[in-house]
XYZ file of C-alpha atoms in Angstrom:
444
model
C 136.058 120.098 210.035
C 134.625 118.511 206.946
C 133.163 121.006 204.562
C 135.046 121.363 201.252
C 138.793 120.757 201.510
C 141.457 122.209 199.240
C 145.023 120.955 199.078
C 148.066 121.054 196.828
C 149.087 117.729 195.328
C 152.721 117.159 194.454
C 154.116 114.030 192.853
C 157.425 112.903 194.314
C 160.469 113.708 192.206
C 161.380 110.070 191.572
C 157.925 109.242 190.232
C 157.906 112.391 188.082
C 161.260 111.336 186.627
C 159.940 107.843 185.898
C 156.868 109.269 184.162
C 159.050 111.617 182.099
C 161.349 108.752 181.071
C 158.384 106.629 179.993
C 156.943 109.575 178.075
C 160.278 110.033 176.287
C 160.428 106.338 175.364
C 156.930 106.408 173.903
C 157.455 109.664 172.010
C 160.715 108.495 170.449
C 159.176 105.140 169.534
C 156.231 106.806 167.832
C 158.501 109.358 166.138
C 160.695 106.582 164.722
C 157.612 104.889 163.311
C 156.344 108.214 161.949
C 159.661 108.849 160.201
C 159.657 105.397 158.612
C 156.163 105.975 157.264
C 156.748 109.512 155.988
C 160.197 108.692 154.553
C 158.826 105.855 152.422
C 155.805 107.948 151.468
C 157.940 110.899 150.327
C 160.392 108.637 148.477
C 157.629 106.991 146.468
C 155.759 110.257 145.852
C 158.980 111.739 144.457
C 159.195 108.797 142.045
C 155.553 109.265 141.069
C 155.804 113.032 140.538
C 155.132 114.071 136.952
C 154.080 110.564 135.948
C 150.361 110.505 135.205
C 150.358 106.713 135.038
C 151.390 106.585 138.734
C 148.754 109.026 140.016
C 146.267 106.375 141.123
C 148.885 104.370 143.037
C 150.225 107.584 144.628
C 146.738 108.522 145.829
C 146.282 105.070 147.373
C 149.670 105.415 149.034
C 148.685 108.749 150.600
C 145.515 107.177 152.000
C 147.485 104.233 153.383
C 150.002 106.560 155.068
C 147.261 108.764 156.530
C 145.582 105.698 158.020
C 148.873 104.467 159.503
C 149.639 107.861 161.067
C 146.118 108.008 162.501
C 146.695 104.544 163.988
C 149.893 105.758 165.647
C 148.000 108.529 167.400
C 144.961 106.458 168.355
C 146.569 103.149 169.324
C 149.888 104.282 170.817
C 148.697 106.920 173.269
C 150.504 106.745 176.614
C 148.249 106.895 179.674
C 150.020 106.576 183.059
C 148.484 104.189 185.572
C 148.443 104.321 189.360
C 150.927 101.427 189.491
C 154.302 102.265 187.966
C 154.738 98.676 186.764
C 151.540 99.027 184.733
C 152.712 102.400 183.380
C 155.949 100.772 182.237
C 154.036 97.930 180.590
C 151.777 100.430 178.827
C 154.800 102.356 177.523
C 156.337 99.148 176.179
C 153.068 98.228 174.480
C 152.935 101.676 172.856
C 156.445 101.443 171.381
C 155.934 97.857 170.240
C 152.635 98.741 168.604
C 154.177 101.791 166.897
C 156.884 99.639 165.308
C 154.255 97.097 164.231
C 152.180 99.826 162.541
C 155.239 101.027 160.605
C 156.054 97.420 159.622
C 152.509 96.909 158.375
C 152.612 100.130 156.365
C 155.852 99.095 154.656
C 154.383 95.687 153.778
C 151.148 97.145 152.429
C 153.029 99.841 150.517
C 155.150 97.340 148.547
C 152.539 96.587 145.840
C 151.908 100.311 145.416
C 155.659 100.969 145.228
C 155.960 98.337 142.479
C 153.097 99.950 140.554
C 154.694 103.387 140.833
C 158.134 102.170 139.761
C 156.685 100.129 136.907
C 154.699 103.150 135.699
C 157.790 105.356 135.964
C 159.952 102.836 134.049
C 157.355 102.511 131.302
C 156.915 106.276 131.060
C 160.682 106.817 130.914
C 161.124 104.153 128.255
C 158.350 105.681 126.160
C 159.895 109.139 126.524
C 163.363 107.859 125.627
C 161.981 106.087 122.590
C 160.271 109.267 121.419
C 163.453 111.291 121.932
C 165.599 108.707 120.144
C 163.144 108.521 117.229
C 163.201 112.297 116.894
C 166.999 112.319 116.816
C 167.086 109.607 114.159
C 164.547 111.491 112.063
C 166.746 114.579 112.246
C 169.803 112.475 111.428
C 168.190 111.211 108.223
C 168.881 114.608 106.732
C 172.641 114.177 107.316
C 175.216 111.498 106.620
C 173.842 108.162 107.856
C 177.003 107.116 109.739
C 177.652 110.534 111.326
C 173.970 110.960 112.244
C 173.745 107.530 113.885
C 176.818 108.187 116.053
C 175.498 111.635 117.019
C 172.105 110.215 117.952
C 173.568 107.410 120.047
C 175.957 109.711 121.907
C 173.195 112.222 122.576
C 170.874 109.503 123.861
C 173.488 107.816 126.071
C 175.438 110.859 127.246
C 173.755 111.764 130.536
C 173.080 108.636 132.554
C 172.683 105.649 130.257
C 176.372 105.292 129.422
C 179.682 106.655 130.750
C 183.009 105.911 129.065
C 185.503 104.460 131.544
C 188.494 106.749 132.109
C 191.072 106.471 134.874
C 192.391 110.005 134.474
C 192.327 112.579 137.280
C 189.853 114.602 135.250
C 187.417 111.682 135.266
C 187.821 111.226 139.033
C 187.242 114.934 139.642
C 184.174 114.790 137.413
C 182.782 111.796 139.322
C 183.396 113.537 142.652
C 181.667 116.670 141.411
C 178.700 114.550 140.335
C 178.490 112.966 143.817
C 178.715 116.368 145.503
C 176.028 117.656 143.161
C 173.791 114.695 143.937
C 174.107 115.207 147.697
C 173.589 118.947 147.347
C 170.418 118.488 145.292
C 169.087 116.005 147.856
C 169.610 118.585 150.605
C 167.993 121.346 148.540
C 164.933 119.123 148.048
C 164.724 118.108 151.719
C 162.201 120.097 153.806
C 164.443 119.562 156.843
C 167.490 121.394 155.469
C 168.229 124.544 157.480
C 167.319 127.752 155.576
C 170.867 129.124 155.894
C 172.310 125.882 154.514
C 169.811 125.919 151.649
C 170.790 129.459 150.633
C 174.473 128.484 150.528
C 173.687 125.356 148.527
C 171.674 127.282 145.953
C 174.433 129.856 145.528
C 177.213 127.281 145.266
C 175.505 124.858 142.902
C 174.668 127.441 140.235
C 178.103 126.871 138.700
C 179.525 123.791 140.341
C 183.073 123.643 139.041
C 185.849 121.488 140.529
C 186.947 124.146 143.020
C 183.414 124.935 144.207
C 182.663 121.226 144.452
C 185.730 120.668 146.627
C 184.686 123.461 148.988
C 181.109 122.228 149.111
C 182.278 118.676 149.848
C 183.756 119.953 153.118
C 180.462 121.544 154.158
C 178.072 118.756 153.162
C 178.623 116.473 156.209
C 177.614 119.284 158.620
C 174.634 120.237 156.459
C 173.495 116.611 156.246
C 173.901 116.219 160.003
C 171.824 119.364 160.557
C 169.108 118.059 158.229
C 169.043 114.674 159.993
C 168.770 116.362 163.413
C 165.991 118.607 162.120
C 164.161 115.584 160.705
C 164.293 113.919 164.139
C 162.966 117.074 165.824
C 160.211 117.547 163.243
C 159.072 113.939 163.700
C 158.920 114.428 167.483
C 157.088 117.751 167.075
C 154.525 116.258 164.689
C 154.036 113.330 167.048
C 153.556 115.623 170.070
C 151.084 117.823 168.203
C 149.072 114.773 167.113
C 149.118 113.419 170.675
C 147.950 116.701 172.226
C 145.303 117.135 169.540
C 143.926 113.665 170.237
C 143.668 114.535 173.936
C 141.908 117.825 173.173
C 144.709 119.839 174.802
C 145.034 123.290 173.158
C 148.458 124.544 172.108
C 149.701 127.486 170.087
C 150.297 127.003 166.380
C 153.870 127.163 165.084
C 155.452 128.072 161.732
C 155.704 125.312 159.169
C 159.503 125.476 159.162
C 162.173 126.409 161.696
C 165.159 128.638 161.035
C 167.465 126.821 163.458
C 167.721 123.588 165.378
C 167.407 125.613 168.594
C 164.076 127.031 167.436
C 162.742 123.546 166.684
C 164.051 122.222 170.016
C 162.289 125.090 171.798
C 159.032 124.195 170.092
C 159.411 120.551 171.114
C 160.191 121.550 174.702
C 157.025 123.664 174.877
C 154.882 120.816 173.542
C 156.579 118.310 175.833
C 155.695 120.500 178.831
C 152.004 120.168 177.900
C 152.397 116.397 177.539
C 154.167 115.991 180.879
C 151.515 118.088 182.620
C 148.824 115.899 181.058
C 150.728 112.776 182.179
C 150.949 114.081 185.754
C 147.235 114.881 185.797
C 146.433 111.438 184.382
C 148.585 109.831 187.078
C 146.876 111.908 189.776
C 143.458 110.937 188.430
C 144.373 107.234 188.335
C 145.658 107.364 191.916
C 142.638 109.296 193.186
C 140.339 106.780 191.473
C 142.196 103.909 193.158
C 142.026 105.576 196.581
C 138.328 106.377 196.240
C 137.554 102.820 195.165
C 139.435 101.594 198.247
C 137.054 103.658 200.406
C 133.966 102.297 198.716
C 133.432 104.940 196.036
C 133.793 102.387 193.274
C 131.888 104.243 190.537
C 133.569 107.265 188.967
C 132.453 109.706 186.281
C 134.345 112.486 184.503
C 132.086 115.507 184.171
C 132.269 119.109 183.006
C 131.112 121.932 185.206
C 129.085 124.782 183.824
C 131.869 127.240 184.572
C 135.306 127.868 183.181
C 137.650 125.895 185.437
C 140.700 124.385 183.771
C 141.189 120.957 185.239
C 139.460 117.651 185.879
C 136.102 117.165 187.608
C 135.301 113.678 188.916
C 132.215 112.410 190.700
C 132.529 109.348 192.946
C 129.623 107.365 194.285
C 128.285 104.020 195.397
C 125.580 101.963 193.775
C 122.091 102.882 194.972
C 123.408 105.906 196.948
C 122.271 109.472 196.321
C 125.324 111.036 197.955
C 128.936 110.977 196.813
C 132.083 113.062 196.459
C 133.057 115.738 193.975
C 136.798 115.965 193.251
C 138.344 118.783 191.265
C 142.011 118.695 190.231
C 143.289 121.885 188.623
C 146.054 121.935 186.013
C 148.289 123.405 188.737
C 147.738 120.353 190.972
C 145.196 121.814 193.376
C 142.751 119.231 194.756
C 139.335 120.129 196.110
C 137.126 117.449 197.681
C 133.587 117.954 198.892
C 130.482 115.942 199.681
C 127.883 116.293 196.931
C 124.334 115.099 196.505
C 123.544 112.927 193.508
C 119.721 113.052 193.266
C 119.493 110.309 190.625
C 122.515 108.345 191.821
C 125.995 108.139 190.276
C 124.917 105.550 187.697
C 122.509 108.061 186.155
C 125.425 110.414 185.372
C 127.139 109.855 182.028
C 130.833 110.437 181.381
C 131.274 113.898 179.892
C 127.957 115.158 181.289
C 127.723 118.916 181.851
C 126.812 119.437 185.495
C 125.796 122.308 187.750
C 126.054 122.478 191.533
C 122.773 123.613 193.071
C 121.738 124.210 196.731
C 120.181 121.088 198.248
C 116.533 121.240 199.290
C 116.056 122.204 202.926
C 114.908 119.622 205.426
C 115.735 115.939 205.337
C 117.982 116.241 202.284
C 120.175 118.926 203.831
C 120.370 116.965 207.098
C 121.545 113.891 205.211
C 124.302 115.802 203.401
C 125.390 117.432 206.689
C 125.756 113.975 208.240
C 127.859 112.901 205.265
C 130.119 115.943 205.704
C 130.821 114.869 209.311
C 131.492 111.272 208.206
C 133.890 112.480 205.521
C 136.025 114.185 208.168
C 137.461 110.859 209.405
C 137.898 109.483 205.900
C 139.813 112.520 204.619
C 142.960 111.843 206.658
C 142.946 108.250 205.427
C 142.677 109.482 201.842
C 145.745 111.669 202.374
C 147.685 108.673 203.711
C 146.605 106.511 200.774
C 147.729 109.151 198.276
C 151.102 109.309 200.015
C 151.517 105.598 199.326
C 151.417 106.486 195.615
C 154.115 109.124 196.071
C 151.681 112.043 196.184
C 152.039 114.604 198.952
C 148.821 116.317 200.002
C 149.517 119.718 201.576
C 146.206 120.929 203.031
C 145.510 124.589 202.345
C 141.932 125.004 203.482
C 139.428 123.053 205.590
C 135.864 124.221 205.977
C 133.640 123.136 208.858
C 130.447 121.259 207.972
C 127.601 123.615 207.202
C 124.270 123.841 205.437
C 125.793 126.314 202.979
C 127.938 123.449 201.645
C 124.984 121.112 201.176
C 124.965 121.048 197.395
C 123.687 118.697 194.755
C 125.170 117.869 191.373
C 122.558 118.076 188.675
C 122.801 118.053 184.893
C 122.634 121.468 183.284
C 119.966 120.136 180.928
C 117.715 119.277 183.901
C 118.323 122.654 185.570
C 117.564 124.547 182.364
C 114.434 122.483 181.732
C 113.142 123.165 185.256
C 113.943 126.852 184.906
C 112.063 127.039 181.603
C 109.081 125.211 183.147
C 109.058 127.575 186.116
C 109.167 130.616 183.832
C 106.350 129.248 181.687
C 104.257 128.449 184.785
C 104.846 131.918 186.166
C 103.853 133.546 182.876
C 100.694 131.429 182.723
C 99.783 132.473 186.262
C 100.321 136.131 185.417
C 98.057 135.848 182.377
C 95.335 134.173 184.452
C 95.549 136.875 187.093
C 95.302 139.606 184.454
C 92.327 137.866 182.860
C 90.559 137.558 186.239
C 91.222 141.214 186.980
C 89.838 142.312 183.623
C 86.701 140.186 184.102
C 86.116 141.648 187.561
C 86.385 145.205 186.215
C 83.914 144.441 183.420
C 81.376 143.112 185.945
C 81.671 146.120 188.233
């Protein structure tokens, strides 16, 4: 019984748990690096905002951050291997590399940060000087002594100078200022929950001592919510970048989340895609290892000319025109069948679009039938080898060898070219026959 064989592959629970733990380690490592990069970027862009002299440095900083984030996605992608020890080593390399990318960004951002802060300081000093000069000009119209005191107090009142005072009123004022500062930081943060933001906006319109005292009690919870949301957003952005790099489609989501539960649900949905991709990658790595053990040392990933969600792999030997076609669906179904490779496996490129065509009758079909019989003995060994990797192989369907299963894998481009040639040849023949018929009628 060795026509096509279909089975259900299932990774043992322990190995699935190990893969999920490694995935979590990598994702959190990349997310930490992502947060370091974006936090520094946002901090410096806030300093540069409204300062024309800092625009050039801010633009360079954005480019530097974009390059670092692209590095995170490209260089810290987790790909499970057939050996769990190698998977663990790969995960460790990913997290180490992610931290190194964030370190490098912070180092390279320092000169830009200095330029931005220097431009901001110079712009502020120039603005203060203009304001102070205007006040002095106005004061010239009044008493010189009174005007000078008024100008100095006006210039120094907000942040440049505060008169020391140990009274309760001064303490309450300082506390209100601290509450106000924390509240404004939360209002400006994109990770503050919408409900918290509404309350902050309402409370801070007239932030008196009583309102400040009430708000001070709420701020720790709001700040904790914002920090948790920032962690979730970093993980979500990292997962979306990872899936995008792998070409795995996923549904778009709103730019902000109303609750932590909503954000956690989004992350869980994305993580499910990642874990499925990890399982399929592990299956592919194990199948490749098993096939190589049985002599099919050359493997190619191909795309079939039909809509089948999953992975198509061709396995062959050097100088052989027969091999195996393996299809693993996203649900874990495995189909193996003997396939002809007219030009050999080495003539097939990774990513090639293939079509399965009936093999020519005669010697070619006989050869593929013999290979189907030979594959019968090998199949049970393949199942045992997969089990050694913690993969159960529950057979669902076994077809007997038959000429109907003698198929060849050919590139779609070759099939289409041959079809076009055949059509053109047929049309030429029809024209010749019509011409001959017309000539015969004219002679009669």
